[in-house]
mmCIF file of C-alpha atoms in Angstrom:
data_model
loop_
_atom_site.group_PDB
_atom_site.id
_atom_site.type_symbol
_atom_site.label_atom_id
_atom_site.label_comp_id
_atom_site.label_asym_id
_atom_site.label_seq_id
_atom_site.Cartn_x
_atom_site.Cartn_y
_atom_site.Cartn_z
ATOM 1 C CA MET A 1 46.595 62.916 121.218
ATOM 2 C CA LYS A 2 43.815 65.263 120.998
ATOM 3 C CA VAL A 3 44.302 67.154 117.399
ATOM 4 C CA ASP A 4 44.017 70.956 117.669
ATOM 5 C CA PRO A 5 42.367 71.182 114.237
ATOM 6 C CA VAL A 6 43.863 75.055 114.205
ATOM 7 C CA ASP A 7 47.390 74.525 115.299
ATOM 8 C CA ASP A 8 47.170 71.133 112.790
ATOM 9 C CA LEU A 9 46.463 73.289 109.602
ATOM 10 C CA MET A 10 48.993 75.854 110.656
ATOM 11 C CA GLU A 11 51.929 73.122 110.790
ATOM 12 C CA GLU A 12 50.374 72.191 107.768
ATOM 13 C CA GLY A 13 51.000 75.383 105.952
ATOM 14 C CA LEU A 14 55.185 74.929 107.126
ATOM 15 C CA ARG A 15 54.661 71.865 105.696
ATOM 16 C CA GLU A 16 53.000 72.666 102.279
ATOM 17 C CA ARG A 17 55.642 76.187 102.327
ATOM 18 C CA VAL A 18 52.774 78.366 102.172
ATOM 19 C CA PHE A 19 55.538 80.688 104.524
ATOM 20 C CA PRO A 20 58.318 79.740 106.477
ATOM 21 C CA GLY A 21 57.264 81.291 109.625
ATOM 22 C CA ALA A 22 54.145 82.582 111.666
ATOM 23 C CA VAL A 23 52.815 83.885 114.859
ATOM 24 C CA LEU A 24 49.375 83.209 114.676
ATOM 25 C CA LEU A 25 46.139 85.159 117.405
ATOM 26 C CA VAL A 26 42.792 83.981 117.736
ATOM 27 C CA GLY A 27 40.737 86.517 120.265
ATOM 28 C CA LYS A 28 37.425 86.566 121.791
ATOM 29 C CA GLY A 29 36.499 89.755 123.337
ATOM 30 C CA ASP A 30 39.844 91.216 124.717
ATOM 31 C CA ALA A 31 40.958 87.603 125.728
ATOM 32 C CA GLU A 32 43.520 85.917 123.625
ATOM 33 C CA LEU A 33 41.933 82.243 122.639
ATOM 34 C CA PHE A 34 44.910 81.342 120.678
ATOM 35 C CA LEU A 35 48.694 83.287 120.058
ATOM 36 C CA ARG A 36 51.066 79.900 119.150
ATOM 37 C CA ALA A 37 54.534 80.765 116.522
ATOM 38 C CA TYR A 38 55.494 78.028 113.755
ATOM 39 C CA GLY A 39 58.260 78.160 111.833
ATOM 40 C CA LYS A 40 62.035 80.220 110.737
ATOM 41 C CA ALA A 41 61.932 83.624 111.656
ATOM 42 C CA ASP A 42 64.815 83.894 109.077
ATOM 43 C CA LEU A 43 65.135 80.202 107.265
ATOM 44 C CA PHE A 44 69.515 81.672 106.899
ATOM 45 C CA SER A 45 70.052 81.367 110.069
ATOM 46 C CA ASN A 46 67.721 78.899 111.525
ATOM 47 C CA ARG A 47 65.746 81.131 114.045
ATOM 48 C CA LEU A 48 63.252 80.711 115.305
ATOM 49 C CA MET A 49 59.691 82.644 115.231
ATOM 50 C CA THR A 50 58.529 82.977 118.636
ATOM 51 C CA PRO A 51 54.983 84.813 119.961
ATOM 52 C CA GLU A 52 57.213 88.692 120.041
ATOM 53 C CA THR A 53 58.795 88.236 116.780
ATOM 54 C CA VAL A 54 58.202 91.205 115.110
ATOM 55 C CA PHE A 55 57.098 91.520 111.085
ATOM 56 C CA ASP A 56 56.643 94.166 108.843
ATOM 57 C CA LEU A 57 53.414 94.568 108.134
ATOM 58 C CA ALA A 58 53.086 96.139 104.872
ATOM 59 C CA SER A 59 49.752 97.610 103.574
ATOM 60 C CA LEU A 60 48.014 97.301 106.901
ATOM 61 C CA THR A 61 50.116 100.827 107.655
ATOM 62 C CA LYS A 62 46.954 101.516 106.192
ATOM 63 C CA PRO A 63 44.459 100.636 108.816
ATOM 64 C CA LEU A 64 46.690 100.740 112.112
ATOM 65 C CA ALA A 65 49.349 103.626 111.422
ATOM 66 C CA MET A 66 47.144 105.922 108.660
ATOM 67 C CA ALA A 67 44.361 105.533 109.243
ATOM 68 C CA PRO A 68 43.958 106.336 113.173
ATOM 69 C CA ALA A 69 46.533 109.498 112.153
ATOM 70 C CA VAL A 70 43.946 110.758 109.445
ATOM 71 C CA ALA A 71 41.813 109.867 112.914
ATOM 72 C CA LYS A 72 42.708 112.589 115.235
ATOM 73 C CA LEU A 73 43.574 115.617 113.333
ATOM 74 C CA VAL A 74 39.220 115.419 112.095
ATOM 75 C CA ASP A 75 38.473 115.097 115.823
ATOM 76 C CA ARG A 76 40.605 118.257 116.718
ATOM 77 C CA GLY A 77 39.017 119.876 114.316
ATOM 78 C CA ARG A 78 42.523 120.060 112.427
ATOM 79 C CA ILE A 79 41.075 118.339 108.632
ATOM 80 C CA LEU A 80 37.681 117.328 107.782
ATOM 81 C CA LEU A 81 36.743 114.043 105.850
ATOM 82 C CA ASP A 82 34.928 115.644 102.553
ATOM 83 C CA ARG A 83 37.417 118.821 101.909
ATOM 84 C CA PRO A 84 39.543 118.691 98.834
ATOM 85 C CA ALA A 85 43.115 117.140 100.134
ATOM 86 C CA ALA A 86 44.570 120.370 97.624
ATOM 87 C CA ASP A 87 43.427 122.612 100.960
ATOM 88 C CA TRP A 88 46.360 121.666 102.711
ATOM 89 C CA LEU A 89 47.952 120.482 99.306
ATOM 90 C CA PRO A 90 47.883 123.265 96.494
ATOM 91 C CA GLU A 91 51.157 121.383 94.968
ATOM 92 C CA LEU A 92 47.637 118.962 93.958
ATOM 93 C CA ALA A 93 45.990 120.718 90.732
ATOM 94 C CA GLY A 94 43.842 120.631 87.767
ATOM 95 C CA ASP A 95 42.067 116.419 88.162
ATOM 96 C CA LYS A 96 43.936 116.486 91.173
ATOM 97 C CA THR A 97 42.039 119.389 92.895
ATOM 98 C CA ALA A 98 38.260 117.368 93.621
ATOM 99 C CA ILE A 99 39.605 114.643 95.308
ATOM 100 C CA THR A 100 39.035 114.449 99.524
ATOM 101 C CA ILE A 101 40.038 112.926 102.280
ATOM 102 C CA ARG A 102 37.605 110.725 102.574
ATOM 103 C CA GLN A 103 37.935 109.382 99.194
ATOM 104 C CA LEU A 104 41.490 108.549 99.598
ATOM 105 C CA LEU A 105 41.294 106.582 102.568
ATOM 106 C CA CYS A 106 38.411 105.013 101.387
ATOM 107 C CA HIS A 107 39.702 104.205 97.476
ATOM 108 C CA ARG A 108 38.080 106.200 95.974
ATOM 109 C CA SER A 109 40.574 108.989 94.690
ATOM 110 C CA GLY A 110 41.116 107.195 90.891
ATOM 111 C CA LEU A 111 44.806 107.769 91.517
ATOM 112 C CA PRO A 112 46.526 104.689 90.430
ATOM 113 C CA ALA A 113 47.053 101.468 92.257
ATOM 114 C CA HIS A 114 51.023 101.511 92.264
ATOM 115 C CA ARG A 115 54.221 103.212 90.833
ATOM 116 C CA LEU A 116 57.182 102.314 90.707
ATOM 117 C CA PHE A 117 58.653 105.657 92.420
ATOM 118 C CA TYR A 118 62.042 104.058 94.183
ATOM 119 C CA MET A 119 63.464 104.315 90.030
ATOM 120 C CA THR A 120 62.660 107.617 90.325
ATOM 121 C CA LEU A 121 64.386 108.587 94.528
ATOM 122 C CA LYS A 122 66.934 106.290 93.355
ATOM 123 C CA ASN A 123 68.587 108.965 92.366
ATOM 124 C CA LEU A 124 68.083 111.308 93.973
ATOM 125 C CA ASP A 125 69.544 113.044 97.849
ATOM 126 C CA PRO A 126 68.175 111.054 100.018
ATOM 127 C CA ARG A 127 67.220 113.862 102.136
ATOM 128 C CA GLU A 128 65.316 115.548 99.141
ATOM 129 C CA ARG A 129 63.898 112.171 98.163
ATOM 130 C CA LYS A 130 59.887 112.161 101.255
ATOM 131 C CA ASP A 131 59.258 115.004 99.575
ATOM 132 C CA ALA A 132 60.005 114.579 96.003
ATOM 133 C CA VAL A 133 56.723 111.974 96.472
ATOM 134 C CA LEU A 134 54.163 114.482 96.735
ATOM 135 C CA GLY A 135 55.483 116.176 93.145
ATOM 136 C CA LEU A 136 55.615 112.611 91.323
ATOM 137 C CA ILE A 137 52.130 111.535 92.628
ATOM 138 C CA ALA A 138 50.668 115.507 91.528
ATOM 139 C CA ARG A 139 51.578 114.022 88.290
ATOM 140 C CA THR A 140 50.805 110.942 87.552
ATOM 141 C CA PRO A 141 47.488 111.142 85.833
ATOM 142 C CA LEU A 142 44.194 109.264 87.478
ATOM 143 C CA VAL A 143 42.968 106.440 86.606
ATOM 144 C CA THR A 144 39.162 108.078 86.452
ATOM 145 C CA PRO A 145 37.236 110.894 88.039
ATOM 146 C CA PRO A 146 37.393 111.054 91.833
ATOM 147 C CA GLY A 147 34.718 109.651 93.618
ATOM 148 C CA THR A 148 33.566 107.690 90.527
ATOM 149 C CA ALA A 149 34.653 104.169 90.794
ATOM 150 C CA THR A 150 36.978 102.366 93.635
ATOM 151 C CA LEU A 151 40.358 101.029 93.195
ATOM 152 C CA TYR A 152 43.090 100.292 95.822
ATOM 153 C CA SER A 153 45.668 102.745 95.619
ATOM 154 C CA ASP A 154 49.103 103.572 97.778
ATOM 155 C CA LEU A 155 49.167 106.050 96.070
ATOM 156 C CA GLY A 156 46.814 107.708 98.250
ATOM 157 C CA PHE A 157 47.858 107.055 101.089
ATOM 158 C CA MET A 158 51.105 108.103 100.686
ATOM 159 C CA LEU A 159 49.492 111.538 99.792
ATOM 160 C CA LEU A 160 48.083 111.079 103.265
ATOM 161 C CA CYS A 161 50.642 110.550 104.731
ATOM 162 C CA ARG A 162 52.166 114.448 103.420
ATOM 163 C CA LEU A 163 49.164 115.971 104.240
ATOM 164 C CA VAL A 164 49.069 114.155 107.706
ATOM 165 C CA GLU A 165 52.587 115.842 108.522
ATOM 166 C CA ARG A 166 52.308 118.567 107.095
ATOM 167 C CA VAL A 167 48.727 119.966 109.232
ATOM 168 C CA ALA A 168 50.791 118.381 112.213
ATOM 169 C CA GLY A 169 54.184 120.216 111.784
ATOM 170 C CA CYS A 170 55.847 116.857 112.422
ATOM 171 C CA THR A 171 56.430 113.533 111.424
ATOM 172 C CA LEU A 172 53.831 109.958 111.586
ATOM 173 C CA GLU A 173 56.147 108.170 113.415
ATOM 174 C CA ASN A 174 56.586 110.855 116.125
ATOM 175 C CA PHE A 175 52.503 111.777 115.968
ATOM 176 C CA LEU A 176 51.144 108.348 116.001
ATOM 177 C CA ALA A 177 53.506 107.937 118.811
ATOM 178 C CA GLU A 178 53.374 111.376 120.529
ATOM 179 C CA GLN A 179 48.810 111.430 120.231
ATOM 180 C CA ILE A 180 47.996 107.341 119.822
ATOM 181 C CA TYR A 181 50.177 105.333 120.062
ATOM 182 C CA GLY A 182 51.831 106.631 122.922
ATOM 183 C CA PRO A 183 48.470 107.122 125.460
ATOM 184 C CA MET A 184 47.633 103.045 124.863
ATOM 185 C CA GLU A 185 50.790 102.496 125.810
ATOM 186 C CA ILE A 186 51.624 100.312 122.308
ATOM 187 C CA ASP A 187 54.805 100.303 122.410
ATOM 188 C CA ASP A 188 55.153 97.377 119.857
ATOM 189 C CA LEU A 189 54.354 99.229 117.039
ATOM 190 C CA PHE A 190 56.979 102.057 115.031
ATOM 191 C CA PHE A 191 58.711 102.694 111.649
ATOM 192 C CA PHE A 192 61.986 103.380 111.346
ATOM 193 C CA ARG A 193 63.327 106.073 109.722
ATOM 194 C CA LEU A 194 66.595 105.385 107.472
ATOM 195 C CA PRO A 195 69.383 105.533 108.467
ATOM 196 C CA THR A 196 69.597 107.266 111.726
ATOM 197 C CA LYS A 197 67.691 104.143 114.053
ATOM 198 C CA SER A 198 69.187 101.114 114.641
ATOM 199 C CA SER A 199 67.158 97.681 114.349
ATOM 200 C CA SER A 200 68.863 95.852 116.109
ATOM 201 C CA HIS A 201 67.959 95.378 119.664
ATOM 202 C CA HIS A 202 64.387 93.779 118.266
ATOM 203 C CA ALA A 203 63.688 90.320 117.208
ATOM 204 C CA PHE A 204 62.148 90.653 112.951
ATOM 205 C CA ALA A 205 60.877 88.602 110.939
ATOM 206 C CA ALA A 206 62.995 88.152 107.703
ATOM 207 C CA THR A 207 61.766 88.556 104.407
ATOM 208 C CA GLU A 208 62.952 88.761 101.277
ATOM 209 C CA PHE A 209 66.477 89.123 99.880
ATOM 210 C CA CYS A 210 66.313 92.042 97.370
ATOM 211 C CA PRO A 211 67.319 92.499 94.140
ATOM 212 C CA LEU A 212 67.917 96.634 94.216
ATOM 213 C CA ARG A 213 69.360 96.318 97.583
ATOM 214 C CA CYS A 214 71.663 93.259 97.519
ATOM 215 C CA ARG A 215 71.020 91.950 100.805
ATOM 216 C CA LEU A 216 68.289 89.887 102.680
ATOM 217 C CA LEU A 217 65.867 92.286 104.430
ATOM 218 C CA VAL A 218 66.218 92.130 108.024
ATOM 219 C CA GLY A 219 64.429 95.345 109.783
ATOM 220 C CA GLU A 220 63.932 97.563 107.114
ATOM 221 C CA VAL A 221 60.502 98.239 104.748
ATOM 222 C CA HIS A 222 60.194 95.779 102.378
ATOM 223 C CA ASP A 223 58.475 98.227 100.141
ATOM 224 C CA ASP A 224 61.196 99.489 98.009
ATOM 225 C CA ASN A 225 58.983 103.061 97.422
ATOM 226 C CA ALA A 226 58.442 103.459 101.138
ATOM 227 C CA TRP A 227 62.166 102.394 101.069
ATOM 228 C CA TYR A 228 63.566 105.366 98.949
ATOM 229 C CA ALA A 229 61.117 107.938 101.011
ATOM 230 C CA GLY A 230 63.353 107.350 103.867
ATOM 231 C CA GLY A 231 61.106 104.267 105.741
ATOM 232 C CA VAL A 232 57.983 105.967 106.343
ATOM 233 C CA ASP A 233 54.673 105.862 104.615
ATOM 234 C CA GLY A 234 51.193 105.969 105.031
ATOM 235 C CA HIS A 235 51.338 102.628 103.226
ATOM 236 C CA ALA A 236 54.101 101.204 104.237
ATOM 237 C CA GLY A 237 56.053 100.823 106.378
ATOM 238 C CA LEU A 238 55.189 99.880 109.487
ATOM 239 C CA PHE A 239 56.472 97.276 111.843
ATOM 240 C CA GLY A 240 54.860 95.579 115.102
ATOM 241 C CA THR A 241 54.206 92.573 116.729
ATOM 242 C CA ALA A 242 50.573 89.738 116.917
ATOM 243 C CA ARG A 243 49.947 91.333 120.782
ATOM 244 C CA ALA A 244 49.968 94.621 119.418
ATOM 245 C CA VAL A 245 48.339 94.269 116.602
ATOM 246 C CA PHE A 246 45.585 93.021 118.568
ATOM 247 C CA TYR A 247 45.466 95.564 121.410
ATOM 248 C CA LEU A 248 45.338 98.590 119.199
ATOM 249 C CA LEU A 249 42.204 96.695 117.459
ATOM 250 C CA ARG A 250 41.306 95.651 120.573
ATOM 251 C CA ARG A 251 41.519 99.379 121.947
ATOM 252 C CA LEU A 252 39.707 101.660 118.757
ATOM 253 C CA THR A 253 36.340 99.036 119.230
ATOM 254 C CA ALA A 254 36.601 100.106 123.023
ATOM 255 C CA GLU A 255 37.139 103.722 122.455
ATOM 256 C CA HIS A 256 33.895 103.609 119.791
ATOM 257 C CA ARG A 257 31.751 101.678 122.557
ATOM 258 C CA CYS A 258 32.816 104.412 124.611
ATOM 259 C CA LEU A 259 34.445 102.321 126.926
ATOM 260 C CA VAL A 260 38.020 103.619 127.512
ATOM 261 C CA LYS A 261 37.725 106.427 130.441
ATOM 262 C CA THR A 262 40.235 108.796 128.832
ATOM 263 C CA PRO A 263 39.872 108.049 124.956
ATOM 264 C CA VAL A 264 42.125 109.111 122.226
ATOM 265 C CA PHE A 265 39.487 109.359 120.100
ATOM 266 C CA SER A 266 36.263 110.672 120.389
ATOM 267 C CA LYS A 267 33.191 107.989 119.459
ATOM 268 C CA GLU A 268 31.970 110.092 116.099
ATOM 269 C CA VAL A 269 35.672 110.142 114.609
ATOM 270 C CA LEU A 270 35.559 106.188 115.084
ATOM 271 C CA ASP A 271 32.126 105.608 113.437
ATOM 272 C CA PRO A 272 33.696 105.513 109.467
ATOM 273 C CA ILE A 273 35.798 103.052 109.735
ATOM 274 C CA PHE A 274 33.290 101.064 111.338
ATOM 275 C CA LYS A 275 30.440 101.658 108.840
ATOM 276 C CA ASN A 276 30.663 100.040 105.527
ATOM 277 C CA GLY A 277 31.751 102.879 102.879
ATOM 278 C CA PRO A 278 30.079 104.462 100.257
ATOM 279 C CA ASP A 279 30.353 100.919 97.959
ATOM 280 C CA ASP A 280 30.898 98.302 101.080
ATOM 281 C CA ASN A 281 34.746 98.088 99.332
ATOM 282 C CA PHE A 282 36.241 99.389 102.112
ATOM 283 C CA SER A 283 35.729 102.524 105.257
ATOM 284 C CA LEU A 284 37.489 103.974 106.553
ATOM 285 C CA GLY A 285 41.221 102.913 106.054
ATOM 286 C CA PHE A 286 39.982 99.510 106.505
ATOM 287 C CA ASP A 287 38.911 96.629 104.156
ATOM 288 C CA ARG A 288 35.454 94.534 104.412
ATOM 289 C CA PRO A 289 34.960 91.188 103.589
ATOM 290 C CA ALA A 290 34.421 90.117 99.919
ATOM 291 C CA ALA A 291 30.805 88.770 99.092
ATOM 292 C CA GLU A 292 32.518 85.663 97.240
ATOM 293 C CA ASN A 293 35.926 84.494 97.802
ATOM 294 C CA SER A 294 37.159 86.924 100.695
ATOM 295 C CA SER A 295 40.189 85.927 102.856
ATOM 296 C CA ALA A 296 38.208 86.165 105.958
ATOM 297 C CA GLY A 297 36.610 82.998 105.939
ATOM 298 C CA ARG A 298 33.215 81.974 104.951
ATOM 299 C CA TYR A 299 31.948 83.085 109.318
ATOM 300 C CA PHE A 300 32.814 86.526 109.598
ATOM 301 C CA SER A 301 30.683 88.641 109.504
ATOM 302 C CA LYS A 302 29.412 91.906 106.863
ATOM 303 C CA ASN A 303 30.246 93.877 109.451
ATOM 304 C CA SER A 304 33.924 93.058 109.950
ATOM 305 C CA VAL A 305 37.361 94.983 108.917
ATOM 306 C CA GLY A 306 40.645 94.387 107.910
ATOM 307 C CA HIS A 307 43.449 94.434 105.802
ATOM 308 C CA LEU A 308 46.156 92.341 104.030
ATOM 309 C CA GLY A 309 50.186 93.540 103.462
ATOM 310 C CA PHE A 310 51.685 91.459 100.627
ATOM 311 C CA THR A 311 54.696 90.792 103.196
ATOM 312 C CA GLY A 312 52.424 87.906 104.581
ATOM 313 C CA VAL A 313 50.474 89.417 107.118
ATOM 314 C CA SER A 314 46.766 90.565 107.869
ATOM 315 C CA PHE A 315 43.936 90.943 110.946
ATOM 316 C CA TRP A 316 40.447 90.344 110.637
ATOM 317 C CA MET A 317 37.720 91.295 113.226
ATOM 318 C CA ASP A 318 34.897 90.993 113.472
ATOM 319 C CA PRO A 319 32.442 93.283 115.523
ATOM 320 C CA THR A 320 29.668 91.389 115.559
ATOM 321 C CA THR A 321 30.496 88.153 117.429
ATOM 322 C CA ASP A 322 34.145 90.309 119.079
ATOM 323 C CA VAL A 323 36.213 87.843 117.465
ATOM 324 C CA THR A 324 39.958 88.794 116.028
ATOM 325 C CA VAL A 325 42.361 87.199 114.078
ATOM 326 C CA VAL A 326 45.996 88.017 113.656
ATOM 327 C CA LEU A 327 47.674 85.969 110.785
ATOM 328 C CA LEU A 328 51.693 86.841 110.045
ATOM 329 C CA THR A 329 53.559 84.878 107.997
ATOM 330 C CA ASN A 330 56.869 85.742 106.130
ATOM 331 C CA ARG A 331 55.913 84.428 103.456
ATOM 332 C CA VAL A 332 57.766 86.882 101.115
ATOM 333 C CA HIS A 333 60.574 85.237 102.252
ATOM 334 C CA PRO A 334 63.079 84.325 100.976
ATOM 335 C CA PHE A 335 61.257 85.016 97.580
ATOM 336 C CA ARG A 336 58.045 87.182 96.751
ATOM 337 C CA TRP A 337 57.585 84.622 93.460
ATOM 338 C CA HIS A 338 54.958 82.093 95.034
ATOM 339 C CA ASN A 339 51.084 82.934 96.486
ATOM 340 C CA ARG A 340 49.415 80.102 98.077
ATOM 341 C CA LEU A 341 48.953 82.354 101.376
ATOM 342 C CA VAL A 342 45.666 83.039 98.963
ATOM 343 C CA ASP A 343 44.200 80.084 99.249
ATOM 344 C CA PHE A 344 45.304 79.225 103.138
ATOM 345 C CA ARG A 345 43.744 82.144 104.234
ATOM 346 C CA PRO A 346 39.732 81.459 104.427
ATOM 347 C CA LYS A 347 40.887 77.731 105.217
ATOM 348 C CA ILE A 348 42.849 78.905 108.465
ATOM 349 C CA HIS A 349 40.051 81.569 109.184
ATOM 350 C CA ASP A 350 36.682 79.100 108.914
ATOM 351 C CA ARG A 351 38.971 76.989 111.170
ATOM 352 C CA ILE A 352 39.537 78.895 113.912
ATOM 353 C CA MET A 353 35.604 79.866 113.560
ATOM 354 C CA GLU A 354 34.542 75.533 113.769
ATOM 355 C CA GLN A 355 36.955 75.774 116.486
ATOM 356 C CA PHE A 356 35.958 77.595 118.987
ATOM 357 C CA GLY A 357 32.374 77.306 117.591
ATOM 358 C CA ILE A 358 31.965 80.933 116.288
ATOM 359 C CA GLN A 359 29.859 82.147 113.675
ATOM 360 C CA ALA A 360 27.771 85.626 113.244
ATOM 361 C CA ASP A 361 24.253 85.121 113.496
#
């Protein structure tokens, strides 16, 4: 029997407990070259993973939700990338008044990577929590002056969520559904605003048994800051399938190439996503391959954009070869304490490019 090298490595990942389950999608242009599901979506119920399984996309929320939402407001002339966020969020005072929207998107705001805001939020009325986050960020000292260093930060994207909602006059999930996902006819990218929306109609990949909530998380956001803020935020909270992630990425590419008759975005507003940032680490909301030991492996070009998520999800898209790889796993299920996926990701990306004979020039 002929051995499929990609399939063989994914099966090895299951045996080595890199992840309990996964969905892998490989695309060339708009065509799906490979789409397969592996292992278990839930170890306790023995529910199998399928290509339609919905994943907690964790930090993929940043490029797949927050960056497009900001881009839409820029396109409309409602905000400007190089204006201070404080123009729309006057609560930002002192050392934060100069932070621009571009710096927030490129992780150059000077804000720290993470703070345990949920420790404060859990003691507040649920109706007050979302707004309280803005005050918590405003009182958090900067690590570096704005624009002087790159430091990956959840807090910057939490700020962007509140800025978008204030300017748009509606919730982030409604803005995305009405202005971006809806017009693009993407049904399987969505948020759950707790506790009003039921997740019972979707087949979710289970994530962690959460010691804070004392239950297995299935269909509720894994990130505690996002969960205690209501389930919707700029750094986490988006759920979706591998196909939905792939379709959004391909649609953004097509619009950037002016191949869509009725585009949601202008080419000009998408340029900063597909071009390098000020230090080549990030474009607007998207990651870039590291010069050494990139999770994208050896074959993705320096023009590629991608992102990783804590729950075990990732995508990489290379405009040079027109290859997109979406790898969604539930590696934190049932506990987060190992991360063998760090070593596995570059291996599977290399195996994909080798199997399909794809290399950047």
